Amino acid sequence: PILWCNGNHFTSHLLTCGLQFLFFFLLAVITRFCFPYRPSRTIKPLLLQMTRSEDEFRRGLWGERLPYPSRYVQHHFDAPLGVCGIICTVIKSAWAGTRSSFYSAWVSTCSFAVYAFIFNVSLRLLPSLISWHQWKVFVLWLTGLQQVVDVLNTIVGLIFGFYALGRVDWWWKVIGIIRDFQHGAHDTLLMIGATAGVQDPVAGSWNKEKWNFYRWMLAVYVLLFRGCCPSFSLATWEDMVNMGIMTEDEKVILMKAVHPRKVLLKWCSVWIQYHIKDDFVRSHILNKLCVARGNSAGLSDQLEQRAPWSFEAILYAAVKIFIILLPAGHTKLLELDDRVTLVESFPFVPTLANCVACFFYSSLLNLLERFKEPFLSDSVDGIDPNTVILESETQFIDVLTCPIPECLKGFAKTDEVYDEQAAAKDHRASLNFRKSLLEESRERKSILQAQRKSHFVLPQGSNGDSGPSGISFPPSSLPSDSTARQRKTPVEGDSDDDA
């Protein structure tokens, strides 16, 4: 027969389940509608808006330049925070309207919680609505679903684990390629800076030639991330000209090229072939430049690497079906034959267990999707190309423009670099020179004032050489007419008012 329940007990139990359902429903509605997803506006990086000039490059360590980055290439998770760090990330993403991996999983889990709660409540109310024979048939059907969930659990655990480890390894390889590219570029500039310190320039001055090489290498960085980073894709050719890393004639050539980054690297190779005299050093620098070129090309190739289409289709389908069948799979922990115990149990805890499993698989699935675009600026899992460029740019200026200490000046060639101490000496000498000019100007002004006084007619007092106040002027103190005529014109360097 149908399981009979006390009316008051059934009503209170149903009311409790209704309140729990209201909790999950409101949570899903608030998450879905009160914190909607707002696509982040892609902003042009600030380092593309700063102009580099040859004068500031010549000043080197004392010139105006961007500082060393304050953050890492990737975000670091603070392990002591643990679950609190995940909760803070979800709240921050919800408030900003961005879709981090955890927040996207949280939105999906809240919607899934409503479905899982309805399933668990229906399972506990069903013995009061159908007969014992019908209940036994339903239990057999539910056991079949449990077997499907077990099979999917094995498939998902095997394929999903293999795919997740492969994608994480792919992400580490992307960072490794970026670092190898940086190392090759840094070694190239380091050896060029060292060569400029011991070798006379082939033509012109080292400052001009190093400035050209610095511009081209920085343009290689910008073009490298221009094709894979959304923020750097906003950089136009005019922006690079305004940055000072490209001239108008170079812009025309690079706009016509299919692979402008390779053209810039060719110009760098020509520069090395001409300016580096030593054969061994030249070949070593070219080798390091080739390392940078290979890794720049390897980054584009690595970003295009994906798993086979059929493999991803099977994986995503298996995970989605497994999440949908999760409530049925957890029913094997219940005493389905004991209908009374099943009806009196609350569905909140089983629903919570289903939500935990759903959140884990959804987070991992969203994270794998985020890995496909590793340079997103609004993601905590993204790689920051601004940090990469700032690290390299500050190092380029250091190794190319740093002055030579006193212990090396005995055998090293003059590098024509800016030295703050020498500049300070020149500045002090300039201040002393200006001070002497100022004193000379004041002396001339006093002479002119004396000349102007000589044009006044002094009245005759008791003494022929005395003034109206009785002050006597000795004849030697008054300038003669010839001196007055000689000093009548303003002295060179005096202002119009003084004249």
mmCIF file of C-alpha atoms in Angstrom, residues 108-252:
data_model
loop_
_atom_site.group_PDB
_atom_site.id
_atom_site.type_symbol
_atom_site.label_atom_id
_atom_site.label_comp_id
_atom_site.label_asym_id
_atom_site.label_seq_id
_atom_site.Cartn_x
_atom_site.Cartn_y
_atom_site.Cartn_z
ATOM 1 C CA SER A 108 26.408 26.936 -12.638
ATOM 2 C CA THR A 109 26.337 25.295 -9.191
ATOM 3 C CA CYS A 110 23.593 27.605 -7.920
ATOM 4 C CA SER A 111 21.391 26.674 -10.865
ATOM 5 C CA PHE A 112 22.268 23.019 -10.401
ATOM 6 C CA ALA A 113 21.353 23.223 -6.688
ATOM 7 C CA VAL A 114 17.715 24.000 -7.541
ATOM 8 C CA TYR A 115 17.523 20.976 -9.834
ATOM 9 C CA ALA A 116 19.268 18.674 -7.300
ATOM 10 C CA PHE A 117 17.014 19.818 -4.459
ATOM 11 C CA ILE A 118 13.852 19.183 -6.484
ATOM 12 C CA PHE A 119 15.126 15.693 -7.305
ATOM 13 C CA ASN A 120 15.918 14.865 -3.666
ATOM 14 C CA VAL A 121 12.598 16.237 -2.396
ATOM 15 C CA SER A 122 10.659 14.302 -5.052
ATOM 16 C CA LEU A 123 12.532 11.137 -4.095
ATOM 17 C CA ARG A 124 11.437 11.519 -0.466
ATOM 18 C CA LEU A 125 7.817 12.361 -1.287
ATOM 19 C CA LEU A 126 7.352 9.584 -3.822
ATOM 20 C CA PRO A 127 6.760 6.713 -1.303
ATOM 21 C CA SER A 128 3.718 8.630 -0.040
ATOM 22 C CA LEU A 129 2.280 8.883 -3.556
ATOM 23 C CA ILE A 130 2.838 5.434 -5.134
ATOM 24 C CA SER A 131 2.338 1.856 -3.977
ATOM 25 C CA TRP A 132 5.010 -0.507 -2.708
ATOM 26 C CA HIS A 133 5.118 -2.408 -6.025
ATOM 27 C CA GLN A 134 5.513 0.820 -8.006
ATOM 28 C CA TRP A 135 8.196 1.926 -5.587
ATOM 29 C CA LYS A 136 10.147 -1.301 -6.153
ATOM 30 C CA VAL A 137 10.007 -0.705 -9.935
ATOM 31 C CA PHE A 138 11.219 2.847 -9.428
ATOM 32 C CA VAL A 139 14.087 1.620 -7.247
ATOM 33 C CA LEU A 140 15.164 -0.769 -10.035
ATOM 34 C CA TRP A 141 15.143 2.124 -12.497
ATOM 35 C CA LEU A 142 17.121 4.252 -10.054
ATOM 36 C CA THR A 143 19.659 1.447 -9.641
ATOM 37 C CA GLY A 144 20.193 1.464 -13.411
ATOM 38 C CA LEU A 145 20.933 5.194 -13.261
ATOM 39 C CA GLN A 146 23.432 4.529 -10.499
ATOM 40 C CA GLN A 147 25.257 2.055 -12.731
ATOM 41 C CA VAL A 148 25.392 4.650 -15.523
ATOM 42 C CA VAL A 149 26.835 7.172 -13.071
ATOM 43 C CA ASP A 150 29.460 4.624 -11.996
ATOM 44 C CA VAL A 151 30.509 4.044 -15.604
ATOM 45 C CA LEU A 152 30.640 7.773 -16.291
ATOM 46 C CA ASN A 153 32.622 8.297 -13.101
ATOM 47 C CA THR A 154 35.304 5.924 -14.383
ATOM 48 C CA ILE A 155 35.357 7.525 -17.830
ATOM 49 C CA VAL A 156 35.426 11.078 -16.481
ATOM 50 C CA GLY A 157 38.079 10.252 -13.899
ATOM 51 C CA LEU A 158 40.360 8.719 -16.543
ATOM 52 C CA ILE A 159 39.869 11.091 -19.487
ATOM 53 C CA PHE A 160 39.305 14.239 -17.462
ATOM 54 C CA GLY A 161 42.393 13.688 -15.324
ATOM 55 C CA PHE A 162 44.555 12.973 -18.373
ATOM 56 C CA TYR A 163 43.243 16.029 -20.229
ATOM 57 C CA ALA A 164 43.529 18.333 -17.214
ATOM 58 C CA LEU A 165 47.149 17.371 -16.568
ATOM 59 C CA GLY A 166 47.939 17.864 -20.245
ATOM 60 C CA ARG A 167 46.418 21.347 -20.320
ATOM 61 C CA VAL A 168 48.234 22.403 -17.156
ATOM 62 C CA ASP A 169 51.480 21.129 -18.660
ATOM 63 C CA TRP A 170 50.666 23.088 -21.840
ATOM 64 C CA TRP A 171 50.145 26.241 -19.764
ATOM 65 C CA TRP A 172 53.513 25.773 -18.068
ATOM 66 C CA LYS A 173 55.127 25.339 -21.467
ATOM 67 C CA VAL A 174 53.672 28.686 -22.590
ATOM 68 C CA ILE A 175 55.292 30.416 -19.603
ATOM 69 C CA GLY A 176 58.527 28.527 -20.280
ATOM 70 C CA ILE A 177 58.586 29.681 -23.910
ATOM 71 C CA ILE A 178 58.057 33.297 -22.841
ATOM 72 C CA ARG A 179 60.897 33.028 -20.345
ATOM 73 C CA ASP A 180 63.217 31.402 -22.906
ATOM 74 C CA PHE A 181 62.430 34.215 -25.336
ATOM 75 C CA GLN A 182 63.285 36.744 -22.647
ATOM 76 C CA HIS A 183 66.548 34.974 -21.832
ATOM 77 C CA GLY A 184 67.655 35.005 -25.461
ATOM 78 C CA ALA A 185 66.844 38.712 -25.836
ATOM 79 C CA HIS A 186 68.531 39.593 -22.545
ATOM 80 C CA ASP A 187 71.707 37.711 -23.462
ATOM 81 C CA THR A 188 71.808 39.442 -26.847
ATOM 82 C CA LEU A 189 71.548 42.938 -25.351
ATOM 83 C CA LEU A 190 73.975 42.083 -22.558
ATOM 84 C CA MET A 191 76.743 41.067 -24.971
ATOM 85 C CA ILE A 192 76.083 44.096 -27.181
ATOM 86 C CA GLY A 193 76.399 46.389 -24.164
ATOM 87 C CA ALA A 194 79.647 44.686 -23.156
ATOM 88 C CA THR A 195 81.052 44.943 -26.694
ATOM 89 C CA ALA A 196 80.234 48.648 -26.827
ATOM 90 C CA GLY A 197 82.342 49.114 -23.713
ATOM 91 C CA VAL A 198 85.550 47.698 -25.214
ATOM 92 C CA GLN A 199 85.207 48.327 -28.947
ATOM 93 C CA ASP A 200 85.246 51.563 -30.902
ATOM 94 C CA PRO A 201 82.094 52.209 -32.946
ATOM 95 C CA VAL A 202 82.326 51.243 -36.597
ATOM 96 C CA ALA A 203 80.494 54.386 -37.683
ATOM 97 C CA GLY A 204 78.868 57.236 -35.833
ATOM 98 C CA SER A 205 78.447 56.832 -32.080
ATOM 99 C CA TRP A 206 77.412 53.878 -29.949
ATOM 100 C CA ASN A 207 74.540 55.859 -28.426
ATOM 101 C CA LYS A 208 72.752 56.206 -31.755
ATOM 102 C CA GLU A 209 73.391 52.625 -32.817
ATOM 103 C CA LYS A 210 72.349 51.094 -29.480
ATOM 104 C CA TRP A 211 69.202 53.218 -29.528
ATOM 105 C CA ASN A 212 68.200 51.690 -32.872
ATOM 106 C CA PHE A 213 68.772 48.137 -31.639
ATOM 107 C CA TYR A 214 66.841 48.863 -28.444
ATOM 108 C CA ARG A 215 63.882 50.184 -30.451
ATOM 109 C CA TRP A 216 63.734 47.142 -32.699
ATOM 110 C CA MET A 217 63.887 44.627 -29.866
ATOM 111 C CA LEU A 218 61.129 46.439 -27.994
ATOM 112 C CA ALA A 219 59.016 46.442 -31.166
ATOM 113 C CA VAL A 220 59.561 42.670 -31.421
ATOM 114 C CA TYR A 221 58.004 42.280 -27.960
ATOM 115 C CA VAL A 222 54.988 44.409 -28.863
ATOM 116 C CA LEU A 223 54.377 42.532 -32.118
ATOM 117 C CA LEU A 224 54.812 39.190 -30.335
ATOM 118 C CA PHE A 225 51.952 39.876 -27.904
ATOM 119 C CA ARG A 226 49.916 41.789 -30.445
ATOM 120 C CA GLY A 227 48.718 38.563 -32.029
ATOM 121 C CA CYS A 228 47.816 36.688 -28.841
ATOM 122 C CA CYS A 229 46.820 39.275 -26.199
ATOM 123 C CA PRO A 230 43.491 41.162 -26.453
ATOM 124 C CA SER A 231 44.854 44.369 -24.895
ATOM 125 C CA PHE A 232 47.938 44.466 -27.139
ATOM 126 C CA SER A 233 45.806 43.798 -30.216
ATOM 127 C CA LEU A 234 44.652 47.427 -29.860
ATOM 128 C CA ALA A 235 48.184 48.668 -30.583
ATOM 129 C CA THR A 236 48.317 50.254 -34.034
ATOM 130 C CA TRP A 237 51.296 51.180 -36.151
ATOM 131 C CA GLU A 238 50.761 54.811 -35.247
ATOM 132 C CA ASP A 239 50.921 53.901 -31.563
ATOM 133 C CA MET A 240 54.302 52.280 -32.060
ATOM 134 C CA VAL A 241 55.539 55.357 -33.917
ATOM 135 C CA ASN A 242 54.299 57.574 -31.080
ATOM 136 C CA MET A 243 56.035 55.294 -28.592
ATOM 137 C CA GLY A 244 59.318 56.119 -30.305
ATOM 138 C CA ILE A 245 60.185 52.504 -31.116
ATOM 139 C CA MET A 246 59.514 52.882 -34.819
ATOM 140 C CA THR A 247 60.092 55.541 -37.489
ATOM 141 C CA GLU A 248 57.788 56.453 -40.334
ATOM 142 C CA ASP A 249 59.888 54.727 -43.010
ATOM 143 C CA GLU A 250 60.142 51.595 -40.870
ATOM 144 C CA LYS A 251 56.374 51.639 -40.393
ATOM 145 C CA VAL A 252 55.793 51.639 -44.148
#
